[in-house]
Amino acid sequence: MADLTASEKQKLESLLKMKQGFLLDFTNASLHAFVFKSVGLDFNHEKYRKGTGSKASRMKELWRVEPNLIVAKLIFDLCQYHKDFVVSKAVCLKAEEHALFADCVSICKKLSYSAGVVAFYSREKSRVW
């Protein structure tokens, strides 16, 4: 289970345009392919089908059930996708949108760091025993 606070989830949902069940400009098929390429998971798996079954609903469920490192990698890749999309469309972002992007990347770092610390301490503990 990923350690995301309510505030972090709100920021991610805002950046990824997850209102009304959508997620950026993905179709069901393209999001399935993206998630598989990013973290090797079947995004259409039944364990993510809670609530409405929409792309946004499934993403929230993935955040809820998968570990920090997987969620961090997927969120980072989605942030990069968002950034590439904005650049390709030559969209001028407002300062608050830049700040939101930076906050979401920081969330990825936090999740990655916590996963790395757990792995490190697990290795160290096994050496002591």
PDB file of C-alpha atoms in Angstrom:
ATOM      1  CA  MET A   1       0.000   0.000   0.000  1.00  0.00           C
ATOM      2  CA  ALA A   2       1.459   3.359  -1.034  1.00  0.00           C
ATOM      3  CA  ASP A   3       1.894   5.944   1.690  1.00  0.00           C
ATOM      4  CA  LEU A   4      -0.009   8.793   0.050  1.00  0.00           C
ATOM      5  CA  THR A   5      -1.708  11.464   2.129  1.00  0.00           C
ATOM      6  CA  ALA A   6      -5.066  12.939   1.143  1.00  0.00           C
ATOM      7  CA  SER A   7      -3.313  16.152   0.125  1.00  0.00           C
ATOM      8  CA  GLU A   8      -0.828  14.265  -2.068  1.00  0.00           C
ATOM      9  CA  LYS A   9      -3.645  12.348  -3.738  1.00  0.00           C
ATOM     10  CA  GLN A  10      -5.423  15.631  -4.494  1.00  0.00           C
ATOM     11  CA  LYS A  11      -2.290  17.040  -6.112  1.00  0.00           C
ATOM     12  CA  LEU A  12      -1.754  13.934  -8.209  1.00  0.00           C
ATOM     13  CA  GLU A  13      -5.398  13.835  -9.256  1.00  0.00           C
ATOM     14  CA  SER A  14      -5.185  17.489 -10.280  1.00  0.00           C
ATOM     15  CA  LEU A  15      -1.984  17.080 -12.317  1.00  0.00           C
ATOM     16  CA  LEU A  16      -3.255  13.915 -13.989  1.00  0.00           C
ATOM     17  CA  LYS A  17      -6.654  15.473 -14.772  1.00  0.00           C
ATOM     18  CA  MET A  18      -8.543  12.680 -13.027  1.00  0.00           C
ATOM     19  CA  LYS A  19     -11.925  14.396 -12.791  1.00  0.00           C
ATOM     20  CA  GLN A  20     -14.955  12.501 -14.092  1.00  0.00           C
ATOM     21  CA  GLY A  21     -13.024   9.245 -14.365  1.00  0.00           C
ATOM     22  CA  PHE A  22     -10.513  10.308 -16.996  1.00  0.00           C
ATOM     23  CA  LEU A  23      -6.726  10.337 -16.760  1.00  0.00           C
ATOM     24  CA  LEU A  24      -4.888  12.810 -18.987  1.00  0.00           C
ATOM     25  CA  ASP A  25      -5.557  11.943 -22.638  1.00  0.00           C
ATOM     26  CA  PHE A  26      -5.332   8.164 -22.231  1.00  0.00           C
ATOM     27  CA  THR A  27      -7.770   5.694 -23.671  1.00  0.00           C
ATOM     28  CA  ASN A  28      -8.350   2.459 -21.759  1.00  0.00           C
ATOM     29  CA  ALA A  29      -6.012   0.607 -24.110  1.00  0.00           C
ATOM     30  CA  SER A  30      -3.269   3.234 -24.119  1.00  0.00           C
ATOM     31  CA  LEU A  31      -3.291   3.512 -20.311  1.00  0.00           C
ATOM     32  CA  HIS A  32      -3.136  -0.275 -19.984  1.00  0.00           C
ATOM     33  CA  ALA A  33      -0.094  -0.316 -22.280  1.00  0.00           C
ATOM     34  CA  PHE A  34       1.512   2.618 -20.457  1.00  0.00           C
ATOM     35  CA  VAL A  35       1.133   1.016 -17.005  1.00  0.00           C
ATOM     36  CA  PHE A  36       2.470  -2.312 -18.270  1.00  0.00           C
ATOM     37  CA  LYS A  37       5.495  -0.654 -19.868  1.00  0.00           C
ATOM     38  CA  SER A  38       6.137   1.492 -16.779  1.00  0.00           C
ATOM     39  CA  VAL A  39       5.771  -1.051 -13.970  1.00  0.00           C
ATOM     40  CA  GLY A  40       4.814  -4.379 -15.563  1.00  0.00           C
ATOM     41  CA  LEU A  41       1.295  -4.496 -14.101  1.00  0.00           C
ATOM     42  CA  ASP A  42      -1.955  -5.470 -15.806  1.00  0.00           C
ATOM     43  CA  PHE A  43      -4.014  -2.310 -15.273  1.00  0.00           C
ATOM     44  CA  ASN A  44      -7.149  -4.186 -16.310  1.00  0.00           C
ATOM     45  CA  HIS A  45      -6.721  -6.724 -13.495  1.00  0.00           C
ATOM     46  CA  GLU A  46      -9.779  -7.231 -11.339  1.00  0.00           C
ATOM     47  CA  LYS A  47      -7.984  -6.049  -8.177  1.00  0.00           C
ATOM     48  CA  TYR A  48      -7.992  -2.462  -9.503  1.00  0.00           C
ATOM     49  CA  ARG A  49     -11.682  -2.491 -10.458  1.00  0.00           C
ATOM     50  CA  LYS A  50     -13.223  -0.800  -7.437  1.00  0.00           C
ATOM     51  CA  GLY A  51     -15.858   1.891  -7.625  1.00  0.00           C
ATOM     52  CA  THR A  52     -16.853   2.901 -11.132  1.00  0.00           C
ATOM     53  CA  GLY A  53     -14.059   1.040 -12.915  1.00  0.00           C
ATOM     54  CA  SER A  54     -13.015   4.249 -14.677  1.00  0.00           C
ATOM     55  CA  LYS A  55      -9.368   4.960 -15.444  1.00  0.00           C
ATOM     56  CA  ALA A  56      -9.174   7.387 -12.505  1.00  0.00           C
ATOM     57  CA  SER A  57     -10.899   4.961 -10.155  1.00  0.00           C
ATOM     58  CA  ARG A  58      -8.565   2.126 -11.146  1.00  0.00           C
ATOM     59  CA  MET A  59      -5.517   4.382 -10.717  1.00  0.00           C
ATOM     60  CA  LYS A  60      -6.633   5.326  -7.203  1.00  0.00           C
ATOM     61  CA  GLU A  61      -7.066   1.646  -6.383  1.00  0.00           C
ATOM     62  CA  LEU A  62      -3.620   0.861  -7.766  1.00  0.00           C
ATOM     63  CA  TRP A  63      -2.202   3.551  -5.467  1.00  0.00           C
ATOM     64  CA  ARG A  64      -4.067   1.942  -2.580  1.00  0.00           C
ATOM     65  CA  VAL A  65      -2.914  -1.655  -3.094  1.00  0.00           C
ATOM     66  CA  GLU A  66       0.580  -1.463  -4.619  1.00  0.00           C
ATOM     67  CA  PRO A  67       3.809  -0.741  -2.710  1.00  0.00           C
ATOM     68  CA  ASN A  68       5.538   2.630  -2.603  1.00  0.00           C
ATOM     69  CA  LEU A  69       8.250   1.841  -5.135  1.00  0.00           C
ATOM     70  CA  ILE A  70       5.828   0.712  -7.842  1.00  0.00           C
ATOM     71  CA  VAL A  71       3.518   3.677  -7.248  1.00  0.00           C
ATOM     72  CA  ALA A  72       6.490   6.075  -7.241  1.00  0.00           C
ATOM     73  CA  LYS A  73       7.777   4.739 -10.572  1.00  0.00           C
ATOM     74  CA  LEU A  74       4.353   4.884 -12.204  1.00  0.00           C
ATOM     75  CA  ILE A  75       3.628   8.397 -10.927  1.00  0.00           C
ATOM     76  CA  PHE A  76       7.046   9.586 -12.084  1.00  0.00           C
ATOM     77  CA  ASP A  77       6.448   8.151 -15.553  1.00  0.00           C
ATOM     78  CA  LEU A  78       2.983   9.769 -15.665  1.00  0.00           C
ATOM     79  CA  CYS A  79       4.518  13.110 -14.635  1.00  0.00           C
ATOM     80  CA  GLN A  80       7.088  12.750 -17.420  1.00  0.00           C
ATOM     81  CA  TYR A  81       4.316  11.888 -19.886  1.00  0.00           C
ATOM     82  CA  HIS A  82       2.407  14.995 -18.786  1.00  0.00           C
ATOM     83  CA  LYS A  83       5.524  17.148 -19.175  1.00  0.00           C
ATOM     84  CA  ASP A  84       6.249  15.741 -22.655  1.00  0.00           C
ATOM     85  CA  PHE A  85       2.625  16.346 -23.674  1.00  0.00           C
ATOM     86  CA  VAL A  86       2.745  19.973 -22.497  1.00  0.00           C
ATOM     87  CA  VAL A  87       6.042  20.567 -24.308  1.00  0.00           C
ATOM     88  CA  SER A  88       4.787  18.945 -27.519  1.00  0.00           C
ATOM     89  CA  LYS A  89       1.699  21.182 -27.519  1.00  0.00           C
ATOM     90  CA  ALA A  90       3.766  24.274 -26.685  1.00  0.00           C
ATOM     91  CA  VAL A  91       1.371  25.064 -23.831  1.00  0.00           C
ATOM     92  CA  CYS A  92       2.432  27.871 -21.535  1.00  0.00           C
ATOM     93  CA  LEU A  93       1.972  26.748 -17.941  1.00  0.00           C
ATOM     94  CA  LYS A  94       1.080  29.099 -15.122  1.00  0.00           C
ATOM     95  CA  ALA A  95       3.300  29.327 -12.044  1.00  0.00           C
ATOM     96  CA  GLU A  96       0.857  27.264  -9.966  1.00  0.00           C
ATOM     97  CA  GLU A  97       0.931  24.496 -12.603  1.00  0.00           C
ATOM     98  CA  HIS A  98       4.739  24.415 -12.445  1.00  0.00           C
ATOM     99  CA  ALA A  99       4.493  24.215  -8.660  1.00  0.00           C
ATOM    100  CA  LEU A 100       1.964  21.367  -8.893  1.00  0.00           C
ATOM    101  CA  PHE A 101       4.277  19.432 -11.207  1.00  0.00           C
ATOM    102  CA  ALA A 102       7.198  19.953  -8.809  1.00  0.00           C
ATOM    103  CA  ASP A 103       5.045  18.817  -5.878  1.00  0.00           C
ATOM    104  CA  CYS A 104       4.081  15.626  -7.720  1.00  0.00           C
ATOM    105  CA  VAL A 105       7.708  14.824  -8.529  1.00  0.00           C
ATOM    106  CA  SER A 106       8.504  15.370  -4.837  1.00  0.00           C
ATOM    107  CA  ILE A 107       5.778  12.863  -3.946  1.00  0.00           C
ATOM    108  CA  CYS A 108       7.543  10.316  -6.173  1.00  0.00           C
ATOM    109  CA  LYS A 109      10.838  11.010  -4.441  1.00  0.00           C
ATOM    110  CA  LYS A 110       9.245  10.620  -1.010  1.00  0.00           C
ATOM    111  CA  LEU A 111       7.702   7.274  -1.949  1.00  0.00           C
ATOM    112  CA  SER A 112      10.944   6.061  -3.534  1.00  0.00           C
ATOM    113  CA  TYR A 113      12.994   7.140  -0.551  1.00  0.00           C
ATOM    114  CA  SER A 114      10.704   5.423   1.956  1.00  0.00           C
ATOM    115  CA  ALA A 115      10.798   2.218  -0.104  1.00  0.00           C
ATOM    116  CA  GLY A 116      14.597   2.408  -0.299  1.00  0.00           C
ATOM    117  CA  VAL A 117      14.915   2.934   3.439  1.00  0.00           C
ATOM    118  CA  VAL A 118      12.688  -0.069   4.162  1.00  0.00           C
ATOM    119  CA  ALA A 119      14.763  -2.241   1.820  1.00  0.00           C
ATOM    120  CA  PHE A 120      18.014  -0.978   3.377  1.00  0.00           C
ATOM    121  CA  TYR A 121      16.898  -1.649   6.936  1.00  0.00           C
ATOM    122  CA  SER A 122      15.569  -5.070   5.960  1.00  0.00           C
ATOM    123  CA  ARG A 123      18.982  -5.991   4.537  1.00  0.00           C
ATOM    124  CA  GLU A 124      20.804  -4.617   7.586  1.00  0.00           C
ATOM    125  CA  LYS A 125      18.503  -6.404  10.002  1.00  0.00           C
ATOM    126  CA  SER A 126      19.073  -9.724   8.247  1.00  0.00           C
ATOM    127  CA  ARG A 127      22.854  -9.249   8.594  1.00  0.00           C
ATOM    128  CA  VAL A 128      22.570  -8.695  12.331  1.00  0.00           C
ATOM    129  CA  TRP A 129      20.533 -11.854  12.886  1.00  0.00           C
TER     130      TRP A 129
END
